[in-house]
Amino acid sequence: MSRRVRDRKRLEGYLPPEGVPISFSIASIGARFGAQVLDIALTYGFIILLVYAMVTTGALPIEAMFALVMLCVFLIRVPYYILAELVWNGRTVGKRLVGIRVINAEGRRLTPHQIVARNLMKEVELFTPVTMVFTVDAMSGLGVLLTLVWVLAVLIVPLANRRRQRLGDMVAGTIVVDNPRNVLLPDLALSLPVQGSARPVFDFLPSHLDIYGRFELQTLEKVLRDPVKGEEPPDFGQISRTIIRKIGYADPVRPGQERAFLNAFYRAQREHLETLRLFGNRREDKFHSAPES
Amino acid sequence: MTDAVAEQDKRRTGSSPDNPAVPVPQVELLRSARFRVEREGHWRRLDELVVRAEKAGPASLSYDETRELATTYRQAMNSLSVARDISLDRALLDYLETLCARAYLVVYAPQESIGGLTGRLLSAGIPQAVRRSALPLLIGFLAMVLGAVAGYVLFTGDPGWFYTFVPPDLADMRTPEASVDYLRSTIYGNDFDAAETLAAFSSYLFSHNTRIAILIFSLGIFLALPSFALTFYNGLVLGAFFGMFAVKGLGYDVFAWLSIHGVTELAAICIACAGGARLGLAVLLPGQRTRRDALRGQAHDAVKLVILAALMLVAAAFIEGFLRQLVQDPKMRLAIGWGIGALWLAWLLLAGRGGEGQAKDARGGGAP
């Protein structure tokens, strides 16, 4: 279940020109909404500052001021988004703050055409409906209904498709994803085995290592890594007892040595599975010996 | 067999020629751990370069560093591909995958300068797109003309229609009840008020009309009907407006008054409608492709049409703001209006000939 949920939020099999598929995590609706709100707040905040500065200094005659403000109001709508995404490679200021970005859905670089197309559609998807919602008091019943249908249609589109594309994204062929972030954690097979000079030796027979597959190995890896702050440390005794029972390990494991046992088991199991992998035998999980259904 | 592999592994352990900096532990290494130890230096270097390019832009890298970025990027991609087959270290796979994703985004960034982009758009992109859009343009202009004819005919039948079509703030005081003299004065406005708020008025129109054009365009995605309806409605207003002046015997004067900027402005609205029609046609008649693919294909030309419409509206706002008040003679107004129209036409029909292949450059792709 949890794996299926993860799949829905990720864009798998994204193929850059090098031909090695990579994956991105698709930005959540919340993040995109936040970025949009930030952008609107920033741009209109700029206008308000501008007006305030001009009124207090009185540098310009009233007509010129009005003209300048009108020009700016025009520029902070579609042109701002186009220029920002062009200059910062698919990120407006709001998107930068939230940590999301626009990418080309086809694994090429983002083209200017795509940026222009997706932002022109913003007029129909965002600015006009919002303006209409503000003037809803002055509307007839039909107008209210029309506005409602419009807003609903625009909202449903990104919620209804798997890749969270709005209409503009579909026209342009773009996807909004989270900025990838990475930390290289140490290799468990390298960093863990030696702990003091009196290192207990555990020997595993091939029959011990034929039980589990990739999924169980990587789950063990997650457990063995230093726990995230605020989480309870895992009960190594319990885990090692379960593993000993499942694989039928005969030698005694003394209390206090559970951690060392798990490390040794991780290393042996990984070596075994990786070797099998080289010969084309990919054991995805512990059901690998079950008949194909 | 397994023993033989392990035996080989043991012999190779203990040295990493590529990265003397990385200490190699003296324990026996797994094949995948050795793979990682040997290459980790390259990945860290790529990570460093990517972080710098992300923070300060790729322009902050020197020539050699940029080359290094490209090389280490390909190496990391290669490592990822190999690691997926030989390693089960989740931390390593996740790291490499995100590192490659970040490097990909830095390496494959838009490379066009804004100046070059605009130049190519004006010299070839837009005129070529217009020449490819005969049917949508026909739809756009047809909507406007049909609207205007209907508005005129309805108005001459019953002047009451005027109040239905024309929004009060647009009509101002210019209603069918107004006197001929007043109407004439709005056409040949030499009153001082108008001149003073000139700049403000034109910049208002400039943003207002451009927004309408963008709206007409983007509504086209809903099967082109809203675009057609909005343009038709614009035509209705125009027809009724013209009819109101025409029945008072001011037909020629108002025609000249509308021509000076209207040729550009109304054509721009028709062109925006044509852009919308292209999107709508893609959804209605996708042909062999899926609707989404058709939409994406048509969007290339549609976007260029709407950029053209926006440019023309900017030009129209300037003409309206300055020339219309300065030029009072109807003959001159006609000459300027239609002369500018002819210039637009010449540009759109003649520019970018012989270089049809250039349009494909804008589609992107290709190696960095």
XYZ file of C-alpha atoms in Angstrom:
661
model
C 0.000 0.000 0.000
C 2.663 2.468 1.028
C 4.635 1.680 -2.097
C 1.662 2.324 -4.302
C 1.112 5.713 -2.693
C 4.723 6.619 -3.339
C 4.382 5.717 -6.997
C 1.509 8.098 -7.467
C 3.534 11.043 -6.193
C 6.580 10.296 -8.283
C 7.238 10.793 -11.929
C 8.992 7.541 -12.819
C 10.924 6.756 -15.924
C 11.730 10.333 -16.846
C 14.238 9.963 -19.667
C 16.937 12.637 -20.112
C 18.887 12.655 -23.393
C 21.549 10.434 -21.802
C 19.023 7.605 -21.744
C 19.242 6.735 -18.061
C 15.786 7.024 -16.514
C 15.565 9.187 -13.397
C 12.596 10.154 -11.296
C 11.223 13.369 -9.847
C 8.672 13.848 -7.132
C 5.646 15.716 -8.378
C 4.931 18.933 -6.496
C 1.922 18.810 -4.221
C -1.092 21.017 -4.853
C -0.375 22.741 -1.549
C 3.159 23.699 -2.561
C 1.973 25.055 -5.889
C -0.827 27.018 -4.288
C 1.658 28.422 -1.776
C 4.074 29.455 -4.513
C 1.270 31.165 -6.426
C 0.069 33.045 -3.367
C 3.636 34.146 -2.617
C 4.104 35.365 -6.180
C 0.882 37.365 -6.091
C 1.719 38.820 -2.694
C 5.207 39.805 -3.835
C 4.146 41.381 -7.125
C 1.232 43.334 -5.697
C 3.330 44.266 -2.694
C 5.804 45.759 -5.143
C 3.027 47.826 -6.756
C 1.840 49.085 -3.380
C 5.403 50.059 -2.431
C 5.806 51.822 -5.766
C 2.612 53.823 -5.314
C 3.555 54.658 -1.741
C 7.025 55.820 -2.790
C 5.655 57.975 -5.592
C 2.933 59.537 -3.482
C 5.311 60.416 -0.643
C 8.061 61.809 -2.863
C 5.642 63.393 -5.336
C 8.274 63.085 -8.041
C 5.829 62.531 -10.880
C 2.672 64.300 -12.041
C -0.517 62.386 -11.365
C -1.137 61.330 -14.983
C 2.348 59.927 -15.442
C 2.012 58.113 -12.128
C -1.257 56.567 -13.196
C 0.270 55.499 -16.499
C 3.288 53.964 -14.784
C 1.169 52.023 -12.306
C -1.062 50.751 -15.105
C 1.985 49.580 -16.989
C 3.315 47.791 -13.917
C -0.034 46.141 -13.204
C 0.066 44.788 -16.736
C 3.675 43.626 -16.392
C 3.213 41.736 -13.114
C 0.624 39.460 -14.635
C 1.670 37.186 -17.479
C 4.989 38.874 -18.458
C 6.454 38.570 -14.949
C 5.925 34.818 -14.847
C 7.320 34.334 -18.352
C 10.478 36.340 -17.694
C 11.113 34.824 -14.262
C 10.722 31.255 -15.499
C 12.905 31.989 -18.505
C 15.711 33.541 -16.492
C 15.659 31.122 -13.537
C 14.985 27.957 -15.509
C 11.399 27.282 -14.574
C 11.276 29.027 -11.224
C 9.489 32.210 -10.209
C 10.356 33.880 -6.932
C 7.488 32.092 -5.203
C 8.520 28.738 -6.648
C 12.095 29.319 -5.502
C 10.940 29.990 -1.960
C 8.699 26.934 -1.864
C 11.275 24.740 -3.600
C 9.435 23.634 -6.731
C 10.164 24.094 -10.431
C 8.811 23.532 -13.921
C 10.378 20.849 -16.111
C 9.757 19.660 -19.638
C 7.608 16.529 -19.537
C 9.531 14.937 -22.375
C 12.991 14.918 -20.835
C 14.359 17.759 -22.955
C 15.258 21.196 -21.761
C 12.509 23.665 -21.034
C 11.827 25.746 -24.145
C 10.744 29.404 -24.189
C 7.628 28.366 -26.071
C 6.561 26.112 -23.211
C 7.109 28.835 -20.656
C 5.053 31.338 -22.657
C 2.248 28.867 -23.336
C 1.830 27.679 -19.766
C 1.784 31.219 -18.412
C -0.636 32.591 -20.994
C -3.125 30.003 -19.793
C -2.712 31.418 -16.298
C -4.968 34.266 -17.412
C -7.891 31.902 -17.949
C -7.073 29.625 -15.030
C -6.256 32.109 -12.332
C -6.530 35.851 -12.931
C -9.901 36.011 -14.645
C -11.738 33.626 -12.299
C -10.312 35.422 -9.257
C -11.408 38.789 -10.638
C -14.844 37.350 -11.336
C -15.139 35.961 -7.820
C -14.467 39.448 -6.426
C -17.233 40.975 -8.553
C -19.713 38.209 -7.804
C -22.000 40.595 -5.869
C -22.866 42.540 -8.983
C -23.716 39.448 -11.030
C -26.989 37.892 -12.048
C -27.825 34.293 -11.164
C -26.508 33.036 -14.480
C -23.259 34.922 -14.011
C -22.722 33.389 -10.579
C -23.419 29.931 -11.957
C -21.007 30.491 -14.845
C -18.282 31.689 -12.482
C -18.825 28.675 -10.276
C -18.583 26.251 -13.192
C -15.464 28.005 -14.454
C -13.701 27.928 -11.084
C -14.647 24.289 -10.538
C -13.482 23.248 -14.011
C -10.125 24.943 -13.512
C -9.688 23.431 -10.041
C -10.676 19.908 -11.042
C -8.174 19.566 -13.890
C -4.983 19.462 -11.770
C -6.689 17.348 -9.109
C -8.009 14.835 -11.610
C -4.821 13.873 -13.397
C -2.006 11.834 -11.986
C 0.744 14.305 -12.841
C -1.036 17.314 -11.299
C -0.929 19.238 -14.569
C -3.130 22.260 -14.944
C -4.480 23.218 -18.374
C -1.456 25.397 -19.115
C 0.871 22.514 -18.292
C -1.009 20.290 -20.716
C -0.864 22.814 -23.532
C 2.843 23.403 -22.954
C 3.833 19.845 -22.054
C 5.362 20.723 -18.701
C 5.238 19.273 -15.198
C 5.851 20.985 -11.865
C 8.140 18.967 -9.591
C 9.887 19.378 -6.254
C 13.454 20.587 -6.423
C 15.522 17.437 -5.903
C 17.623 17.497 -2.733
C 20.290 14.988 -1.808
C 22.486 13.797 1.027
C 24.998 10.989 0.600
C 24.669 8.708 3.599
C 27.612 6.453 4.473
C 27.772 2.953 3.102
C 26.617 0.568 5.829
C 28.760 -2.245 4.532
C 31.797 0.026 4.963
C 31.177 2.054 8.056
C 29.629 -0.422 10.443
C 31.434 -3.739 10.709
C 34.373 -2.842 12.910
C 33.332 -2.033 16.473
C 36.136 -2.673 18.925
C 38.751 -5.334 18.610
C 36.649 -8.173 19.922
C 34.471 -8.399 16.840
C 32.232 -11.426 16.989
C 32.260 -13.553 13.884
C 28.994 -14.685 12.394
C 28.992 -17.182 9.593
C 26.046 -17.518 7.291
C 25.252 -20.501 5.146
C 23.741 -20.032 1.669
C 20.487 -21.463 3.002
C 20.320 -18.614 5.540
C 20.628 -16.016 2.807
C 18.081 -17.507 0.432
C 15.083 -16.331 2.423
C 14.966 -12.572 1.929
C 15.003 -10.304 -1.130
C 15.793 -6.705 -2.049
C 12.836 -5.143 -0.253
C 13.670 -6.761 3.104
C 17.355 -5.909 2.742
C 16.628 -2.246 2.141
C 14.140 -2.177 4.990
C 16.902 -3.515 7.251
C 19.230 -0.839 5.871
C 16.738 1.839 6.837
C 16.477 0.438 10.367
C 20.236 0.207 10.804
C 20.891 3.800 9.809
C 20.948 6.288 12.630
C 17.348 7.027 13.510
C 15.788 10.336 12.591
C 15.668 12.727 15.532
C 12.484 12.454 17.505
C 11.867 8.853 16.526
C 12.265 5.955 18.935
C 15.365 3.851 18.350
C 14.385 0.503 16.904
C 14.446 -2.601 19.092
C 17.407 -4.481 17.649
C 16.865 -7.470 19.941
C 13.359 -8.005 18.627
C 14.459 -7.597 14.998
C 17.400 -9.968 15.298
C 15.245 -12.603 17.041
C 12.735 -12.430 14.193
C 15.463 -12.735 11.575
C 17.146 -15.649 13.409
C 13.844 -17.487 13.568
C 12.979 -16.842 9.895
C 16.323 -17.866 8.440
C 16.860 -20.737 10.869
C 20.206 -19.492 12.156
C 21.621 -22.115 14.537
C 24.580 -20.430 16.280
C 23.866 -18.542 19.524
C 23.726 -14.736 19.501
C 24.524 -13.428 22.941
C 22.577 -10.461 24.372
C 24.357 -7.196 23.533
C 25.589 -8.549 20.238
C 22.339 -8.081 18.345
C 23.514 -4.959 16.585
C 26.731 -6.628 15.454
C 24.717 -9.617 14.279
C 22.398 -7.434 12.230
C 25.343 -5.611 10.633
C 27.007 -8.856 9.723
C 23.748 -10.225 8.378
C 23.136 -7.078 6.312
C 26.562 -7.325 4.764
C 26.308 -11.043 4.006
C 22.777 -10.753 2.663
C 23.732 -7.805 0.436
C 26.745 -9.591 -0.936
C 24.646 -12.649 -1.673
C 21.837 -10.725 -3.406
C 24.228 -8.556 -5.400
C 26.059 -11.588 -6.656
C 22.783 -13.198 -7.682
C 21.872 -9.930 -9.399
C 25.016 -10.072 -11.515
C 23.834 -13.404 -12.829
C 20.431 -12.054 -13.685
C 18.520 -13.283 -10.652
C 16.687 -10.287 -9.220
C 14.997 -11.131 -5.954
C 12.624 -8.270 -5.335
C 11.213 -9.560 -2.042
C 10.802 -12.625 0.131
C 8.147 -14.097 -2.154
C 10.736 -14.725 -4.872
C 10.430 -18.526 -4.680
C 6.635 -18.489 -4.848
C 5.186 -19.581 -8.203
C 4.361 -16.760 -10.600
C 0.716 -15.899 -10.497
C 31.316 -19.824 -9.234
C 30.461 -17.453 -6.390
C 33.768 -18.214 -4.759
C 35.657 -17.321 -7.896
C 34.003 -13.922 -8.016
C 34.773 -13.307 -4.342
C 38.353 -14.367 -4.943
C 38.705 -11.835 -7.751
C 37.160 -9.191 -5.582
C 39.753 -9.739 -2.897
C 42.628 -9.296 -5.304
C 41.376 -5.969 -6.590
C 40.609 -4.540 -3.174
C 42.871 -2.020 -1.547
C 43.612 0.620 -4.149
C 41.604 3.282 -5.857
C 43.741 4.908 -8.530
C 41.175 7.578 -9.452
C 40.824 8.984 -5.977
C 43.852 8.819 -3.803
C 42.085 11.220 -1.448
C 39.442 8.706 -0.440
C 40.847 6.445 2.279
C 40.291 2.807 1.534
C 39.525 0.757 4.608
C 41.529 -2.375 5.006
C 38.473 -4.591 5.373
C 37.373 -6.781 2.554
C 35.005 -4.731 0.393
C 31.815 -5.706 -1.336
C 31.906 -5.221 -5.079
C 29.275 -2.462 -4.859
C 31.068 -0.744 -1.963
C 34.269 -0.694 -3.957
C 32.383 0.713 -6.921
C 31.220 3.512 -4.686
C 34.603 4.219 -3.087
C 36.256 4.526 -6.471
C 33.760 7.028 -7.847
C 32.641 9.015 -4.847
C 35.160 11.788 -5.531
C 33.660 12.479 -8.956
C 30.170 12.655 -7.549
C 31.201 15.047 -4.792
C 32.880 17.253 -7.377
C 29.741 17.263 -9.517
C 27.688 18.032 -6.425
C 29.927 21.033 -5.717
C 29.612 22.376 -9.274
C 25.856 21.867 -9.326
C 25.410 23.681 -6.022
C 27.385 26.643 -7.374
C 25.460 26.692 -10.638
C 22.168 26.510 -8.749
C 23.065 29.372 -6.437
C 24.824 31.812 -8.767
C 23.734 30.580 -12.189
C 25.781 28.570 -14.708
C 27.484 31.795 -15.819
C 29.503 31.782 -12.584
C 31.413 28.690 -13.725
C 34.632 29.085 -15.662
C 35.172 27.468 -19.062
C 37.035 24.498 -17.616
C 34.510 24.059 -14.835
C 31.679 24.011 -17.342
C 33.426 21.272 -19.274
C 34.026 19.437 -16.045
C 30.337 19.767 -15.214
C 29.365 18.122 -18.484
C 31.914 15.320 -18.051
C 31.119 14.562 -14.436
C 27.401 14.723 -15.261
C 27.809 11.986 -17.868
C 29.954 9.970 -15.458
C 27.319 10.247 -12.754
C 24.614 9.160 -15.207
C 26.787 6.211 -16.142
C 27.358 5.371 -12.464
C 23.624 5.500 -11.812
C 22.942 3.122 -14.658
C 25.580 0.665 -13.406
C 24.648 1.064 -9.735
C 21.055 0.069 -10.473
C 22.339 -3.257 -11.709
C 25.039 -4.064 -9.196
C 24.177 -2.279 -5.957
C 21.426 -2.731 -3.403
C 22.567 0.186 -1.260
C 19.423 2.294 -1.070
C 21.292 5.369 0.174
C 23.637 5.261 -2.796
C 20.855 4.791 -5.344
C 18.780 7.624 -3.918
C 21.769 9.929 -3.774
C 22.837 9.247 -7.333
C 19.336 9.625 -8.645
C 18.772 13.044 -7.097
C 22.292 14.152 -7.978
C 21.683 13.239 -11.610
C 18.305 14.974 -11.559
C 19.828 18.187 -10.212
C 22.720 18.056 -12.655
C 20.295 17.398 -15.516
C 18.347 20.533 -14.614
C 21.529 22.605 -14.582
C 22.936 21.150 -17.804
C 19.676 21.299 -19.765
C 18.595 24.842 -18.965
C 17.106 27.251 -21.542
C 20.030 28.646 -23.483
C 18.402 31.423 -25.441
C 19.120 35.032 -24.615
C 16.020 37.165 -24.386
C 17.303 39.477 -27.130
C 18.017 36.687 -29.581
C 14.677 35.132 -28.809
C 12.770 38.312 -29.564
C 14.759 38.904 -32.741
C 14.051 35.457 -34.107
C 10.405 35.696 -33.165
C 9.992 38.986 -35.032
C 12.063 38.143 -38.078
C 10.696 34.687 -38.795
C 8.618 33.015 -36.085
C 5.545 35.215 -36.058
C 5.161 35.837 -39.829
C 5.588 32.136 -40.552
C 3.030 31.207 -37.919
C 0.553 33.669 -39.434
C 1.041 32.231 -42.915
C 0.356 28.756 -41.566
C -2.925 29.829 -39.935
C -5.251 30.675 -42.834
C -8.305 28.813 -41.515
C -8.139 30.060 -37.907
C -7.556 33.613 -39.151
C -10.610 33.284 -41.376
C -12.622 32.174 -38.343
C -11.330 35.112 -36.301
C -12.081 37.786 -38.874
C -15.398 36.154 -39.757
C -16.489 36.357 -36.115
C -15.718 40.071 -35.992
C -17.315 40.893 -39.369
C -20.454 38.854 -38.703
C -20.769 40.525 -35.319
C -20.376 43.979 -36.802
C -22.945 43.349 -39.548
C -25.419 41.877 -37.072
C -24.885 44.775 -34.676
C -25.409 47.330 -37.420
C -28.520 45.671 -38.840
C -30.095 45.198 -35.423
C -29.344 48.787 -34.433
C -30.851 50.265 -37.603
C -33.946 48.135 -36.940
C -34.299 49.215 -33.314
C -31.922 51.676 -31.602
C -32.867 50.113 -28.257
C -30.417 47.338 -29.046
C -27.612 49.808 -28.413
C -28.148 49.614 -24.662
C -28.107 45.824 -24.812
C -24.799 45.595 -26.621
C -22.703 48.495 -25.442
C -21.664 48.555 -21.786
C -22.474 51.943 -20.217
C -18.915 52.776 -19.163
C -17.700 52.304 -22.740
C -20.522 54.374 -24.239
C -19.982 57.205 -21.766
C -22.336 59.973 -23.012
C -22.377 58.693 -26.566
C -25.896 57.266 -26.744
C -28.479 57.351 -29.555
C -30.217 60.234 -27.706
C -27.139 62.463 -27.849
C -27.153 65.402 -30.250
C -25.258 65.378 -33.530
C -23.034 68.206 -32.319
C -22.064 66.336 -29.197
C -21.279 63.206 -31.137
C -19.216 65.216 -33.579
C -17.270 66.759 -30.717
C -16.339 63.296 -29.394
C -14.903 62.438 -32.787
C -12.977 65.668 -33.276
C -12.173 66.090 -29.618
C -10.196 69.273 -29.140
C -11.316 69.765 -25.576
C -8.470 70.011 -23.140
C -9.605 67.331 -20.670
C -9.145 64.574 -23.169
C -5.604 65.622 -23.947
C -4.615 65.742 -20.305
C -5.602 62.237 -19.371
C -4.222 60.987 -22.647
C -1.344 58.924 -21.382
C -3.344 57.409 -18.577
C -6.190 56.524 -20.865
C -4.005 54.865 -23.431
C -2.072 52.869 -20.881
C -5.375 51.775 -19.380
C -6.555 50.590 -22.763
C -3.199 49.004 -23.350
C -3.479 46.740 -20.354
C -7.237 46.299 -20.664
C -7.274 45.306 -24.312
C -4.235 43.086 -24.029
C -5.925 41.235 -21.230
C -9.068 40.815 -23.327
C -6.954 39.468 -26.177
C -5.204 36.987 -23.883
C -8.591 35.966 -22.515
C -10.059 35.479 -25.993
C -7.055 33.378 -26.852
C -6.935 31.213 -23.775
C -10.686 30.587 -23.748
C -10.213 28.949 -27.134
C -9.219 25.784 -25.351
C -12.896 25.252 -24.505
C -13.684 24.144 -28.072
C -13.089 27.620 -29.592
C -16.685 28.653 -28.965
C -16.014 31.242 -26.201
C -13.364 32.867 -28.378
C -15.754 33.080 -31.270
C -18.546 34.395 -29.045
C -16.355 37.070 -27.435
C -15.062 38.263 -30.779
C -18.584 38.222 -32.195
C -19.705 40.314 -29.234
C -16.875 42.763 -29.891
C -18.190 42.979 -33.451
C -21.721 43.623 -32.191
C -20.540 46.556 -30.082
C -18.628 47.909 -33.035
C -21.590 47.547 -35.388
C -24.032 49.216 -33.031
C -21.559 52.005 -32.307
C -20.966 52.627 -35.968
C -24.688 52.481 -36.682
C -25.394 55.113 -34.048
C -23.071 57.599 -35.738
C -24.124 56.537 -39.242
C -27.827 57.308 -38.746
C -26.836 60.809 -37.662
C -24.927 61.287 -40.922
C -21.512 60.959 -39.312
C -20.673 57.612 -40.921
C -17.611 58.817 -42.833
C -16.194 60.731 -39.864
C -16.591 57.879 -37.438
C -15.118 55.477 -39.949
C -11.987 57.644 -40.141
C -11.949 58.026 -36.343
C -12.143 54.265 -35.846
C -9.693 53.514 -38.677
C -6.696 55.311 -37.263
C -6.251 52.829 -34.439
C -9.063 50.360 -35.074
C -7.392 48.756 -38.081
C -4.585 47.646 -35.792
C -6.654 47.050 -32.684
C -9.534 45.120 -34.211
C -7.169 43.051 -36.331
C -5.289 42.204 -33.144
C -8.461 40.957 -31.488
C -9.290 38.862 -34.574
C -5.779 37.411 -34.496
C -6.103 36.545 -30.808
C -9.379 34.837 -31.704
C -7.552 32.929 -34.447
C -5.023 31.759 -31.845
C -7.881 30.566 -29.658
C -9.467 28.894 -32.679
C -6.274 26.938 -33.295
C -6.453 25.523 -29.777
C -10.154 24.835 -30.107
C -9.725 23.107 -33.455
C -7.024 20.914 -31.938
C -9.460 19.758 -29.265
C -12.380 19.409 -31.704
C -10.541 17.767 -34.598
C -7.370 16.142 -33.287
C -7.052 13.871 -36.344
C -4.743 10.899 -35.839
C -3.210 12.246 -32.655
C -4.548 12.240 -29.126
C -6.222 15.483 -28.061
C -3.385 16.316 -25.708
C -0.748 15.870 -28.427
C -2.784 17.851 -30.928
C -3.180 20.646 -28.407
C 0.540 20.723 -27.809
C 1.276 20.777 -31.544
C -1.148 23.596 -32.281
C 0.010 25.605 -29.289
C 3.282 26.478 -31.027
C 1.602 28.636 -33.647
C -1.250 29.729 -31.404
C 1.147 31.250 -28.889
C 2.932 33.158 -31.638
C -0.407 34.516 -32.857
C -1.293 35.810 -29.421
C 2.133 37.442 -29.005
C 1.518 39.203 -32.307
C -1.904 40.290 -31.085
C -0.373 41.725 -27.903
C 2.248 43.629 -29.927
C -0.410 45.086 -32.207
C -2.501 46.144 -29.223
C 0.450 47.975 -27.727
C 0.950 49.754 -31.031
C -2.774 50.534 -31.211
C -2.719 52.028 -27.719
C 0.082 54.372 -28.711
C -1.713 55.413 -31.888
C -4.901 55.955 -29.955
C -3.203 57.878 -27.199
C -1.188 60.254 -29.335
C -1.996 60.270 -33.029
C -5.778 60.258 -32.814
C -5.858 63.498 -30.876
C -3.128 65.157 -32.906
C -4.525 64.237 -36.320
C -7.966 65.743 -36.768
C -8.398 65.551 -40.530
C -10.471 62.476 -41.468
C -8.481 61.913 -44.685
C -5.219 61.844 -42.772
C -6.767 59.557 -40.178
C -7.820 57.126 -42.892
C -4.392 57.267 -44.528
C -2.502 56.645 -41.279
C -4.807 53.892 -40.078
C -4.851 51.900 -43.281
C -1.210 52.708 -44.016
C -0.175 51.129 -40.734
C -2.465 48.220 -41.542
C -0.654 47.772 -44.853
C 2.700 47.788 -43.035
C 1.527 45.025 -40.706
C 0.345 43.039 -43.703
C 3.629 43.524 -45.564
C 5.626 42.378 -42.539
C 3.476 39.322 -41.965
C 3.419 38.301 -45.614
C 7.016 39.014 -46.558
C 9.243 38.493 -43.507
C 10.926 35.179 -42.798
C 10.594 33.788 -46.325
C 13.181 31.232 -47.379
C 14.161 30.413 -43.830
C 11.335 28.005 -42.985
C 13.783 25.636 -41.328
C 14.578 28.189 -38.651
C 11.267 27.668 -36.950
C 12.354 24.217 -35.890
C 15.221 25.587 -33.809
C 12.758 26.948 -31.329
C 11.488 23.488 -30.474
C 14.471 22.864 -28.221
C 16.306 19.676 -27.433
C 19.783 18.807 -28.586
C 22.946 18.359 -26.613
C 24.259 21.077 -24.307
